Amino acid sequence: MFDISFTEMLIAAIAALVVIGPERLPRVARQAGEWVTKMRRYVDDVKSDFNRQIELSELRDLKKNVEDAARSIEGSVGGAVNDMKSSFESVQQSLDVGDGSGTPLSEPEPTTNWDEIYAVRRTRERIKDRRIERERERGFKRPRRQTFR
C-alpha cells in the first residue's frame, strides 16, 4: 500500500518507542490500527459507491436500448396484426356475401375434458394405494429400488 520496506518499518518502530515511550506505545499502536481500518473502510465504501453508480448508468443505458427495441417490435407486430385483421375482415365479408352453396365446415374436434382425465388418474392412484396397503397388512414386502451411485 505505502511501499515501505522492513528496515524502514523497524526504524519507525524504534523512533515511536523512543518518542512515545513503552507505556503508551501499545495504546497508540492500537489507535493507529483503528484509524487505518477506518480509512480502508472509507476507501472501500467510496469505491463500491463509484462502481455502483457506473453499473446503474450502464443498466439505464441497457434499459433504454431494450425499451427502444420493444417499441420497434411492438410497432412492427401491431402493423402486422392490423394487416391480418383487415384481411380477415375482408374474408369474413366475402363469406357473409356468398350464396351459401359452399361445403359446410367440418365439425370441430371435441375438447378434452381434463377433469375426467384427472378423476380417472386419481382413481387409479387410490386403487394402487389400497392394493399396496393390503399387501403390507398381509406381510408382503416390495423390493426396494436399487440406486446406483
Coordinates of C-alpha atoms in Angstrom, one line a residue:
M1 CA 0.0 0.0 0.0
F2 CA 2.6 2.5 1.0
D3 CA 5.6 0.6 -0.3
I4 CA 7.5 0.6 3.0
S5 CA 10.4 -1.9 3.4
F6 CA 11.1 -3.8 6.6
T7 CA 14.1 -1.7 7.6
E8 CA 12.0 1.5 7.3
M9 CA 9.3 0.0 9.4
L10 CA 11.9 -1.1 12.0
I11 CA 13.3 2.4 12.2
A12 CA 9.8 3.9 12.6
A13 CA 9.0 1.5 15.4
I14 CA 12.2 2.3 17.2
A15 CA 11.6 6.1 16.8
A16 CA 8.0 5.6 18.1
L17 CA 9.3 3.6 21.1
V18 CA 11.8 6.4 21.9
V19 CA 9.3 9.3 21.4
I20 CA 6.1 7.8 22.8
G21 CA 7.5 5.5 25.4
P22 CA 6.9 1.9 26.2
E23 CA 3.8 2.6 28.4
R24 CA 1.8 4.4 25.8
L25 CA 3.1 2.6 22.7
P26 CA 0.5 -0.2 22.7
R27 CA -2.4 2.2 23.1
V28 CA -1.1 4.5 20.3
A29 CA -0.4 1.5 18.0
R30 CA -4.0 0.2 18.6
Q31 CA -5.4 3.6 17.9
A32 CA -3.3 3.9 14.7
G33 CA -4.5 0.5 13.6
E34 CA -8.2 1.6 14.1
W35 CA -7.5 4.7 12.1
V36 CA -6.0 2.6 9.3
T37 CA -9.0 0.3 9.4
K38 CA -11.5 3.2 9.3
M39 CA -9.6 4.7 6.4
R40 CA -9.6 1.4 4.4
R41 CA -13.4 1.0 5.0
Y42 CA -14.0 4.6 3.8
V43 CA -11.9 4.0 0.7
D44 CA -13.8 0.7 0.1
D45 CA -17.1 2.4 0.5
V46 CA -16.2 5.1 -1.9
K47 CA -15.0 2.5 -4.5
S48 CA -18.2 0.5 -4.1
D49 CA -20.4 3.6 -4.5
F50 CA -18.5 4.6 -7.6
N51 CA -18.8 1.1 -9.1
R52 CA -22.5 1.0 -8.2
Q53 CA -23.1 4.3 -10.0
I54 CA -21.2 3.1 -13.0
E55 CA -23.3 -0.1 -13.0
L56 CA -26.5 1.9 -12.6
S57 CA -25.7 4.1 -15.6
E58 CA -24.9 1.0 -17.7
L59 CA -28.2 -0.6 -16.6
R60 CA -30.1 2.6 -17.5
D61 CA -28.5 2.6 -21.0
L62 CA -29.3 -1.1 -21.4
K63 CA -32.9 -0.5 -20.2
K64 CA -33.3 2.4 -22.7
N65 CA -32.0 0.2 -25.5
V66 CA -34.3 -2.7 -24.6
E67 CA -37.3 -0.3 -24.4
D68 CA -36.5 1.1 -27.8
A69 CA -36.2 -2.3 -29.3
A70 CA -39.5 -3.3 -27.6
R71 CA -41.2 -0.3 -29.1
S72 CA -40.0 -1.0 -32.6
I73 CA -41.0 -4.7 -32.3
E74 CA -44.4 -3.6 -30.9
G75 CA -44.9 -1.2 -33.9
S76 CA -44.0 -3.9 -36.4
V77 CA -46.1 -6.5 -34.8
G78 CA -49.0 -4.1 -34.4
G79 CA -48.8 -3.3 -38.1
A80 CA -48.8 -7.0 -39.0
V81 CA -51.8 -7.6 -36.7
N82 CA -53.7 -4.7 -38.3
D83 CA -53.0 -6.1 -41.7
M84 CA -54.2 -9.5 -40.6
K85 CA -57.4 -8.1 -39.1
S86 CA -58.2 -6.2 -42.3
S87 CA -57.6 -9.3 -44.4
F88 CA -59.7 -11.4 -42.0
E89 CA -62.5 -8.9 -42.1
S90 CA -62.4 -8.9 -45.9
V91 CA -62.6 -12.7 -46.0
Q92 CA -65.4 -12.6 -43.4
Q93 CA -67.3 -10.1 -45.5
S94 CA -66.9 -12.2 -48.7
L95 CA -68.2 -15.3 -46.8
D96 CA -71.2 -13.3 -45.5
V97 CA -72.0 -12.1 -49.0
G98 CA -71.7 -15.6 -50.5
D99 CA -74.7 -17.6 -51.8
G100 CA -74.4 -20.4 -49.3
S101 CA -73.7 -23.1 -51.9
G102 CA -70.3 -23.9 -50.4
T103 CA -69.5 -27.0 -48.5
P104 CA -70.1 -26.8 -44.8
L105 CA -67.1 -26.8 -42.4
S106 CA -66.2 -30.0 -40.7
E107 CA -67.3 -30.3 -37.1
P108 CA -64.7 -29.1 -34.6
E109 CA -62.8 -31.7 -32.7
P110 CA -64.3 -32.3 -29.2
T111 CA -62.4 -30.6 -26.5
T112 CA -60.6 -32.7 -23.9
N113 CA -62.3 -32.9 -20.6
W114 CA -59.3 -32.7 -18.2
D115 CA -61.5 -33.1 -15.1
E116 CA -62.5 -36.6 -16.2
I117 CA -58.9 -37.5 -17.1
Y118 CA -57.6 -36.4 -13.7
A119 CA -60.5 -38.1 -11.9
V120 CA -59.6 -41.4 -13.6
R121 CA -56.0 -40.8 -12.8
R122 CA -56.8 -40.2 -9.1
T123 CA -59.0 -43.3 -9.0
R124 CA -56.1 -45.4 -10.4
E125 CA -53.8 -44.0 -7.8
R126 CA -56.3 -44.7 -4.9
I127 CA -56.7 -48.3 -6.2
K128 CA -52.9 -48.7 -6.3
D129 CA -52.5 -47.3 -2.8
R130 CA -55.2 -49.6 -1.4
R131 CA -53.5 -52.6 -3.1
I132 CA -50.2 -51.7 -1.6
E133 CA -51.7 -51.2 1.9
R134 CA -53.4 -54.7 1.7
E135 CA -50.1 -56.2 0.7
R136 CA -48.4 -54.6 3.7
E137 CA -51.1 -55.9 6.0
R138 CA -50.6 -59.4 4.7
G139 CA -46.8 -59.1 5.2
F140 CA -45.8 -58.8 1.5
K141 CA -42.7 -56.7 1.2
R142 CA -42.0 -54.9 -2.1
P143 CA -38.4 -55.0 -3.2
R144 CA -36.7 -51.6 -2.9
R145 CA -35.4 -49.9 -6.0
Q146 CA -31.7 -50.0 -6.4
T147 CA -30.0 -46.7 -6.7
F148 CA -26.6 -46.6 -8.4
R149 CA -24.1 -44.1 -7.4

